[in-house]
PDB file of C-alpha atoms in Angstrom:
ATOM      1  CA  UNK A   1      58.012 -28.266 -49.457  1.00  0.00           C
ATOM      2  CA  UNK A   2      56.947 -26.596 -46.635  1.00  0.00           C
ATOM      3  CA  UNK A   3      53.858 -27.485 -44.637  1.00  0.00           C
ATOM      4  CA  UNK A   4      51.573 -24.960 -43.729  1.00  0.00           C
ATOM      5  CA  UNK A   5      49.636 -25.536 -40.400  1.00  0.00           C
ATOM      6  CA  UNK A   6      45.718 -25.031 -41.295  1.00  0.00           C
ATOM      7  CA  UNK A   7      44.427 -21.709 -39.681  1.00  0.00           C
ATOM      8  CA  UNK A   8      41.791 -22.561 -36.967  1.00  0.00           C
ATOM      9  CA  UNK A   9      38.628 -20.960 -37.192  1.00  0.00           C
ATOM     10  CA  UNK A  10      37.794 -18.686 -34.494  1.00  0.00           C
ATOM     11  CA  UNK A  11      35.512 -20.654 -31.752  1.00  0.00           C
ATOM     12  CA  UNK A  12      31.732 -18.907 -32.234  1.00  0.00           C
ATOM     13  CA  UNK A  13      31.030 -17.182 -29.151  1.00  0.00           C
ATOM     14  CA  UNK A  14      28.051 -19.129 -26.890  1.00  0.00           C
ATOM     15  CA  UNK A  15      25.272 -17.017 -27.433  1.00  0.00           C
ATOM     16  CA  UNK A  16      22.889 -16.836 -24.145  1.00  0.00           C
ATOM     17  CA  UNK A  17      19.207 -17.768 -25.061  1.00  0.00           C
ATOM     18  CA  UNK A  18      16.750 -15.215 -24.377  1.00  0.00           C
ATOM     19  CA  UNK A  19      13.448 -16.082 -23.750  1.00  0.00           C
ATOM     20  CA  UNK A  20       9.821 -14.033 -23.631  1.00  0.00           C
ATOM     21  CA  UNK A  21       7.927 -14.941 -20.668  1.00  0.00           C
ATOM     22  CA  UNK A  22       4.687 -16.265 -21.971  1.00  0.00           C
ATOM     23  CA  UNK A  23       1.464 -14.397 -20.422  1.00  0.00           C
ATOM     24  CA  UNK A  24       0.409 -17.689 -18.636  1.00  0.00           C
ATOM     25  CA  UNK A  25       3.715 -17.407 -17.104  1.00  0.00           C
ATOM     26  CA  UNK A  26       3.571 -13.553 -16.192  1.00  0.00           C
ATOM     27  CA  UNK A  27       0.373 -14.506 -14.645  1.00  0.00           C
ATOM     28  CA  UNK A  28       1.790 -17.249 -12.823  1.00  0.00           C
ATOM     29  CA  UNK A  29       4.502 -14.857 -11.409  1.00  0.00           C
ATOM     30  CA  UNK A  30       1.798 -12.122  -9.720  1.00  0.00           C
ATOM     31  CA  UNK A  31      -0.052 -15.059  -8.268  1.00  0.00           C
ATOM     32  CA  UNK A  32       2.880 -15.969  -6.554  1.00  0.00           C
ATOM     33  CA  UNK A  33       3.665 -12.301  -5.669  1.00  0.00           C
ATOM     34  CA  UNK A  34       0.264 -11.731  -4.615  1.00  0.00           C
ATOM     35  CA  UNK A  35      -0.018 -15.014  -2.135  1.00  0.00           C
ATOM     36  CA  UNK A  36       2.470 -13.230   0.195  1.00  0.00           C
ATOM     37  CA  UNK A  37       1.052  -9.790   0.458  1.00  0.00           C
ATOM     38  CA  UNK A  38      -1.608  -9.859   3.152  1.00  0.00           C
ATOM     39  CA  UNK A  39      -4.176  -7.191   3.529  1.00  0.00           C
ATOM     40  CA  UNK A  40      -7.370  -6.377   5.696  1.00  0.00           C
ATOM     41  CA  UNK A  41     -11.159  -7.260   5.245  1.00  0.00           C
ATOM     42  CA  UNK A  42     -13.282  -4.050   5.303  1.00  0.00           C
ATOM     43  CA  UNK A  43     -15.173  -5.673   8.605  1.00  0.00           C
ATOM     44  CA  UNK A  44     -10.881  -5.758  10.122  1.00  0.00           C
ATOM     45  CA  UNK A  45     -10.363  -2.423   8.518  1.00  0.00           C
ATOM     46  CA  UNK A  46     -13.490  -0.842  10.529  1.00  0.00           C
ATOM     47  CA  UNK A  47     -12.089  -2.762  13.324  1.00  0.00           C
ATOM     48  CA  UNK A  48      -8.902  -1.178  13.496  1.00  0.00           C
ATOM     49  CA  UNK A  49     -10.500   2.560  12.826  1.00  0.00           C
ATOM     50  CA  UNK A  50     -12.843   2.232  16.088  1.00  0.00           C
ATOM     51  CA  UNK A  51      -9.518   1.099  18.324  1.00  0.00           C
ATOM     52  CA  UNK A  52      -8.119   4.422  17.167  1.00  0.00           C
ATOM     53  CA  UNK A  53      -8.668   6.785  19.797  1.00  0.00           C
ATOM     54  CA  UNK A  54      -5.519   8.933  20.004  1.00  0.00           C
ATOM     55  CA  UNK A  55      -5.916  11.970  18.072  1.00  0.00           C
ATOM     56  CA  UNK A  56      -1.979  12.000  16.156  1.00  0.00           C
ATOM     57  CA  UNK A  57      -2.607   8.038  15.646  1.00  0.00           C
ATOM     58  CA  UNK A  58      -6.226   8.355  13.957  1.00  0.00           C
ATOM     59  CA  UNK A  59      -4.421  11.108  11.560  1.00  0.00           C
ATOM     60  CA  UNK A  60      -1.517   8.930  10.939  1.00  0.00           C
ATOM     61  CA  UNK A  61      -3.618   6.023  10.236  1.00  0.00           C
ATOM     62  CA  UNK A  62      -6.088   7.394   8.325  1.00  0.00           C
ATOM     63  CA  UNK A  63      -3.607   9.489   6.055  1.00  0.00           C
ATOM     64  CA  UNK A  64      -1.720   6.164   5.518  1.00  0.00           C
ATOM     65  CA  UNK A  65      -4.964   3.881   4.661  1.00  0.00           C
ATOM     66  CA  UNK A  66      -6.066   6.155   2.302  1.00  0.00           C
ATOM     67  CA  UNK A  67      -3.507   7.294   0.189  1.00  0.00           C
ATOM     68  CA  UNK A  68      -1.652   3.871   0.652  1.00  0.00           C
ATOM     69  CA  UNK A  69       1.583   5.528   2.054  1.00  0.00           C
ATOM     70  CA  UNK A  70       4.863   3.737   3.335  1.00  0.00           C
ATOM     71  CA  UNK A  71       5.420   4.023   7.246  1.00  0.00           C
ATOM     72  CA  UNK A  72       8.616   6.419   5.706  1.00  0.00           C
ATOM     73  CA  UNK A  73       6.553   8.303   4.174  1.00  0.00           C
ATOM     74  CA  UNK A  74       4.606   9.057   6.664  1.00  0.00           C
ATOM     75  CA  UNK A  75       7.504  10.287   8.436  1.00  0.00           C
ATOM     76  CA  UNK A  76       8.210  12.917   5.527  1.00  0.00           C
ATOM     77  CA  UNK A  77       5.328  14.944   5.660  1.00  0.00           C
ATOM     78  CA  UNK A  78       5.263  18.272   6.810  1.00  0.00           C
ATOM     79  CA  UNK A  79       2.777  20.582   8.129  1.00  0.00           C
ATOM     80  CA  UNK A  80       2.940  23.123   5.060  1.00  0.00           C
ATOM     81  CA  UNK A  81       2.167  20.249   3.142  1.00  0.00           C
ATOM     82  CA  UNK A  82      -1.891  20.263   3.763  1.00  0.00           C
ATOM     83  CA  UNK A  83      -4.079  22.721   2.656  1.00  0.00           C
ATOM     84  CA  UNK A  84      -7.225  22.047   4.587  1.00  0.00           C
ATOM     85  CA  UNK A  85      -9.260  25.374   2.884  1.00  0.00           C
ATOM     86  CA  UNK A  86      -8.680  23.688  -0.545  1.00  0.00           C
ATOM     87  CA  UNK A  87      -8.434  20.004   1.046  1.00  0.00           C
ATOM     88  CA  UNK A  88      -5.185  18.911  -0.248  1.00  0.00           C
ATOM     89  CA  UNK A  89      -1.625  17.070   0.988  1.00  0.00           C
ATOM     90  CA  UNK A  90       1.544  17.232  -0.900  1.00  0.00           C
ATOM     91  CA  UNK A  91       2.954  13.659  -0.381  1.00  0.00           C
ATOM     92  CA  UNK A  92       6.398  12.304  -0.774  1.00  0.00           C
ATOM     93  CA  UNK A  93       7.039   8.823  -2.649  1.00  0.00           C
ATOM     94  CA  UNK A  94       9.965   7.228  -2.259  1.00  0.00           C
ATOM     95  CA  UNK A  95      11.366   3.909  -3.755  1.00  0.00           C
ATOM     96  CA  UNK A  96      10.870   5.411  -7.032  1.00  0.00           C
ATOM     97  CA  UNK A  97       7.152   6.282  -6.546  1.00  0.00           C
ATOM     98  CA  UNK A  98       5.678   9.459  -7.657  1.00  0.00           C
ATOM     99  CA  UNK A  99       4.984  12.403  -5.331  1.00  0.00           C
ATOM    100  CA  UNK A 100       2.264  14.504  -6.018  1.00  0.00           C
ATOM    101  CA  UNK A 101      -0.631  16.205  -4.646  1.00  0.00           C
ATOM    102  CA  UNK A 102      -3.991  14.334  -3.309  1.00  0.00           C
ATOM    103  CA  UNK A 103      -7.126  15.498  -2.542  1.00  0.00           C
ATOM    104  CA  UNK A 104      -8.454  14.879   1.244  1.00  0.00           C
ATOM    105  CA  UNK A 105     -12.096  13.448   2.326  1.00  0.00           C
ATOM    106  CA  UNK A 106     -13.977  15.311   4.895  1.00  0.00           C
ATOM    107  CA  UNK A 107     -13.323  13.134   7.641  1.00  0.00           C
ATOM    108  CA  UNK A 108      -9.628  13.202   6.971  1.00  0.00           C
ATOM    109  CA  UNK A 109      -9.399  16.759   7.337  1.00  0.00           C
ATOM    110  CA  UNK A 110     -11.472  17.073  10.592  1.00  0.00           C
ATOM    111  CA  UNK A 111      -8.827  14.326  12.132  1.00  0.00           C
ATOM    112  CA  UNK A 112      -5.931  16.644  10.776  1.00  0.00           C
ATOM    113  CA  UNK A 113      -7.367  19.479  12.251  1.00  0.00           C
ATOM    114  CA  UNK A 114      -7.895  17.663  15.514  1.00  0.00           C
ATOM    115  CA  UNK A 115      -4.365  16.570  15.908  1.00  0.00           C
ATOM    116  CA  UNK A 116      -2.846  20.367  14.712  1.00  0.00           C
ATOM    117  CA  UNK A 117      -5.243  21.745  17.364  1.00  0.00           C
ATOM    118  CA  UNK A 118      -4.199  19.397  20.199  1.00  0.00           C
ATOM    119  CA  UNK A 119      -0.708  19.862  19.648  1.00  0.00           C
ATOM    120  CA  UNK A 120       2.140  21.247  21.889  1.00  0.00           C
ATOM    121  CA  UNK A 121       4.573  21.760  19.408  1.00  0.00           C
ATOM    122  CA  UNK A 122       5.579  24.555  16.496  1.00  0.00           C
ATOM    123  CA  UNK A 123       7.782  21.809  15.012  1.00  0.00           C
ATOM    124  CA  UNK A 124       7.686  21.827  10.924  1.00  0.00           C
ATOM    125  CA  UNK A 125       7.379  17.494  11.447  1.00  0.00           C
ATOM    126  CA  UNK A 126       3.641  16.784  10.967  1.00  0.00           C
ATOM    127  CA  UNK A 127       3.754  13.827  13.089  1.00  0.00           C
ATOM    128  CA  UNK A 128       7.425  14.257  15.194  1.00  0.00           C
ATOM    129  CA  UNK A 129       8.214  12.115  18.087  1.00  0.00           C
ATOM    130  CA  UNK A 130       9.099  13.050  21.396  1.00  0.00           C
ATOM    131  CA  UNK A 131      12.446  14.009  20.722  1.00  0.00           C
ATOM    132  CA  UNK A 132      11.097  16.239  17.557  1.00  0.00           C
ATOM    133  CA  UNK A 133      12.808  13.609  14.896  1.00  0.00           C
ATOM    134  CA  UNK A 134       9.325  12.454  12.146  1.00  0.00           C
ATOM    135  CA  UNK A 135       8.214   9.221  13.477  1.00  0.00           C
ATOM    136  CA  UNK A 136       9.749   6.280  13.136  1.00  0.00           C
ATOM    137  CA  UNK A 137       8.997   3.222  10.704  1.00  0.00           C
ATOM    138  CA  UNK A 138       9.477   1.067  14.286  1.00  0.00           C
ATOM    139  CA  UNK A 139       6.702   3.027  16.236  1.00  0.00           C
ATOM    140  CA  UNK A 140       4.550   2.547  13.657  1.00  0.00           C
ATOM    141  CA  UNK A 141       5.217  -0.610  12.867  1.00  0.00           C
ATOM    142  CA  UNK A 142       4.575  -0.868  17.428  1.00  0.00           C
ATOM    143  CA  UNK A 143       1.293   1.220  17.077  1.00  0.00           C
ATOM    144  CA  UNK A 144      -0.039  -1.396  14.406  1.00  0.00           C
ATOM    145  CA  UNK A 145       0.705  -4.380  16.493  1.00  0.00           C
ATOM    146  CA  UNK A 146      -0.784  -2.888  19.619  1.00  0.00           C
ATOM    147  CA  UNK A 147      -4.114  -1.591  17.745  1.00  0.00           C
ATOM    148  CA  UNK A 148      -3.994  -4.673  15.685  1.00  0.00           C
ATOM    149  CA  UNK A 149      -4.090  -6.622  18.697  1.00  0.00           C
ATOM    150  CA  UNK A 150      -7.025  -4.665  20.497  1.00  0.00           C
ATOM    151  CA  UNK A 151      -9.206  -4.649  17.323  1.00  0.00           C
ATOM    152  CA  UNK A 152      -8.882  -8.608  16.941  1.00  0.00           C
ATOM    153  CA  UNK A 153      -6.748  -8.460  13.554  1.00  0.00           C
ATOM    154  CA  UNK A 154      -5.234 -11.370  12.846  1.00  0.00           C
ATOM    155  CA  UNK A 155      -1.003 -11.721  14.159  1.00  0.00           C
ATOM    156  CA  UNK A 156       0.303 -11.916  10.430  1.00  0.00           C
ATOM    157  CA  UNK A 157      -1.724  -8.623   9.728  1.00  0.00           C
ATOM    158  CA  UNK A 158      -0.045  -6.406  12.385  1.00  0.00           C
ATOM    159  CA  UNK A 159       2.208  -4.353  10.133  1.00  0.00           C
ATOM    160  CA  UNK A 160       2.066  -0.942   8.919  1.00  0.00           C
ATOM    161  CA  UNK A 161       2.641  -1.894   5.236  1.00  0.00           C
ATOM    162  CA  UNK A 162      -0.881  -3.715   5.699  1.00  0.00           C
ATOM    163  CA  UNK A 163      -2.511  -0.818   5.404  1.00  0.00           C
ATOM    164  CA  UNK A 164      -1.181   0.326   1.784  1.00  0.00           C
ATOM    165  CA  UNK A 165      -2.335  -3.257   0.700  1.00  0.00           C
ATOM    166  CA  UNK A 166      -5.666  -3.105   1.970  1.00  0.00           C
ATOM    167  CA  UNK A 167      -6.635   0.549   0.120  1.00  0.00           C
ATOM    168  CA  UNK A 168      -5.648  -0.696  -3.054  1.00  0.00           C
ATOM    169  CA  UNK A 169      -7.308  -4.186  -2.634  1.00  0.00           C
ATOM    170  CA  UNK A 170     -10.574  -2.308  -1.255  1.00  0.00           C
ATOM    171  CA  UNK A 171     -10.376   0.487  -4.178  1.00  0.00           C
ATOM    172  CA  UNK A 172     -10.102  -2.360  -6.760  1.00  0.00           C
ATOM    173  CA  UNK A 173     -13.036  -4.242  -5.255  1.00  0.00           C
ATOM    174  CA  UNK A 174     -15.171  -1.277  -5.139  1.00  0.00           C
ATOM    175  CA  UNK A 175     -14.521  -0.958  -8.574  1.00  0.00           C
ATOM    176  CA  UNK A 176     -11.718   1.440  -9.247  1.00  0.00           C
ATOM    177  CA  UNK A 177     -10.085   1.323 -12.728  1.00  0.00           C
ATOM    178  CA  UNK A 178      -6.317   0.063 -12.536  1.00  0.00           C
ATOM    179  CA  UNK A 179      -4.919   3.365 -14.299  1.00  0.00           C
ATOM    180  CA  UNK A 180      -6.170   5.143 -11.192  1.00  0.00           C
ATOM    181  CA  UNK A 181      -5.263   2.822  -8.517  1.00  0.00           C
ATOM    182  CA  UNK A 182      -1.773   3.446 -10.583  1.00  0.00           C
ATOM    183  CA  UNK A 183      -2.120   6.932  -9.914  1.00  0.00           C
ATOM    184  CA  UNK A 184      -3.419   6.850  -6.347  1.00  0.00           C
ATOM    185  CA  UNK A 185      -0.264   4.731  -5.063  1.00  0.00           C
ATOM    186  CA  UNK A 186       2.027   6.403  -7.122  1.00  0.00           C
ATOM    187  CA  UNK A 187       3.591   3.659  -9.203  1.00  0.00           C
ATOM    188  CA  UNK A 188       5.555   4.514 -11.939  1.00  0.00           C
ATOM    189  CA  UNK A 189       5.460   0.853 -13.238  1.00  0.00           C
ATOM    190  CA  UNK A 190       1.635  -0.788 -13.434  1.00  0.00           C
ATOM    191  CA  UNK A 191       3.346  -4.246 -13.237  1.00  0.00           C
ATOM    192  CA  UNK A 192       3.456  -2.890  -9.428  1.00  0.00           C
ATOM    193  CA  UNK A 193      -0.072  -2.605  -9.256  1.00  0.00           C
ATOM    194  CA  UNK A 194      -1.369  -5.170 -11.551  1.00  0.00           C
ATOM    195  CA  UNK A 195      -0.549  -7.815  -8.698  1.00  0.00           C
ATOM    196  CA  UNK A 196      -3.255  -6.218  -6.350  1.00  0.00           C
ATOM    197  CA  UNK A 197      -5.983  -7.592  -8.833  1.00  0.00           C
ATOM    198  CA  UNK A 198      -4.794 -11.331  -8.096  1.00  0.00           C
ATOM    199  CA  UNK A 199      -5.949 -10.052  -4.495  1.00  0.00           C
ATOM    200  CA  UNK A 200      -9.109  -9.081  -5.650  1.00  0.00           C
ATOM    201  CA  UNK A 201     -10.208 -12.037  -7.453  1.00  0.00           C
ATOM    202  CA  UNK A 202      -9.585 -14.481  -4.287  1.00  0.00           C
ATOM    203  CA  UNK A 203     -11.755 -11.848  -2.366  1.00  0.00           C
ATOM    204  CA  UNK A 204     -14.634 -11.958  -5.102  1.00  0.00           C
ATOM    205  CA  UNK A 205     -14.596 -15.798  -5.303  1.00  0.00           C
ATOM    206  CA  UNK A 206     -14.691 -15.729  -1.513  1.00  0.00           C
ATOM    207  CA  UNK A 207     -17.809 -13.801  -1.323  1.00  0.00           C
ATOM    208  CA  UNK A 208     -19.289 -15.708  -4.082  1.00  0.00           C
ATOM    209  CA  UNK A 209     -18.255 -18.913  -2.821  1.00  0.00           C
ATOM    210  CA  UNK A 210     -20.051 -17.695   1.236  1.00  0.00           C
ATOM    211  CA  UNK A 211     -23.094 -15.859  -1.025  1.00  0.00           C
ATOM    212  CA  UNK A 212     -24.416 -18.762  -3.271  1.00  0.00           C
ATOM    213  CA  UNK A 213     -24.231 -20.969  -0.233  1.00  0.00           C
ATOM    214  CA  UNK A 214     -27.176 -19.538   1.062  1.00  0.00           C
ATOM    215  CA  UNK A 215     -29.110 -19.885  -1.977  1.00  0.00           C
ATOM    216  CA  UNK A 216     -31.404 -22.672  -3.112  1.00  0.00           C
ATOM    217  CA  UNK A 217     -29.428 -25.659  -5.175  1.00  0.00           C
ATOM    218  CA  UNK A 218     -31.324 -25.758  -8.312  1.00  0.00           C
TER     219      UNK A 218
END
């Protein structure tokens, strides 16, 4: 009688084990995130401002503090984006950020106006170099260091990206809700903005920490 090999059963495929990152663990994760992004005090922020003199670099750097723009993006704007009767800038995300259109401050405006009035150029750029190309991320990155250095901000401070980090830190701190610091910056994910408040805790705790010093131990 013939024998008749038994069939093997098909090895089960090795299924990879998923796992949910646990909220202690997501939190974990932004603290981490959060200890390398550095950003400027207000008293460092004000600092900076008064070492501003130059007309196109108090435009630039005011434009970029307060709508938290990318040293690229900077580079992208154009002068039919502003509307200084209705006080408005079209501005141009990238890295998946949303564009859209933000309102100007007063004081924004007047340094806008400043730099278009002082210019000697009909070039479309809003900020173009010398040879009429937008401004490059370098330069900027150049300006920061040099007005960094002349306003006393500290070496690991003197980059451009700084300054996108420090408006959503100080918005947060001044009490901004985090669906409109989503907004502001443009983030189409809020995990991108969530790790800002990580940055505003350590600030709180160090004011508290400086604050109750000076009051009486009871």
């Amino acid at each position: 009688m013939p024998v008749v090999a038994a069939k093997k059963k098909p090895a089960k495929a090795n299924k990879r084990k998923t796992t949910t990152p646990k909220p202690a663990e997501l939190k974990d994760t932004r603290a981490r995130r959060s200890e390398t992004i550095k950003f400027l005090t207000l008293d460092e922020t004000r600092r900076l401002f008064a070492s501003i003199t130059d007309k196109r670099d108090k435009a630039i750097f005011l434009l970029a503090y307060r709508h938290g723009l990318r040293a690229s993006e900077v580079g992208l704007l154009r002068v039919s984006d502003l509307d200084l009767k209705r006080l408005r800038v079209m501005l141009h995300r990238l890295k998946g950020s949303l564009s859209g259109e933000h309102p100007l401050q007063a004081d924004e405006a007047r340094a806008l106006k400043a730099w278009l009035k002082s210019r000697d150029t009909d070039s479309p750029i809003l900020f173009p170099s010398r040879r009429g190309l937008p401004i490059s991320r370098q330069m900027l990155d150049v300006l920061m260091k040099g007005y960094g250095e002349e306003a006393a901000v500290p070496k690991d401070k003197r980059h451009f990206h700084v300054l996108k980090h420090s408006i959503a830190t100080h918005l947060l701190d001044a009490g901004a809700e985090l669906r409109f610091l989503q907004d502001w910056l443009g983030h189409s994910n809020i995990q991108n903005t969530v790790i800002y408040t990580a940055l505003v805790s350590t600030s709180r705790e160090t004011k508290a920490r400086q604050y109750f010093l000076k009051l009486p131990r009871l």
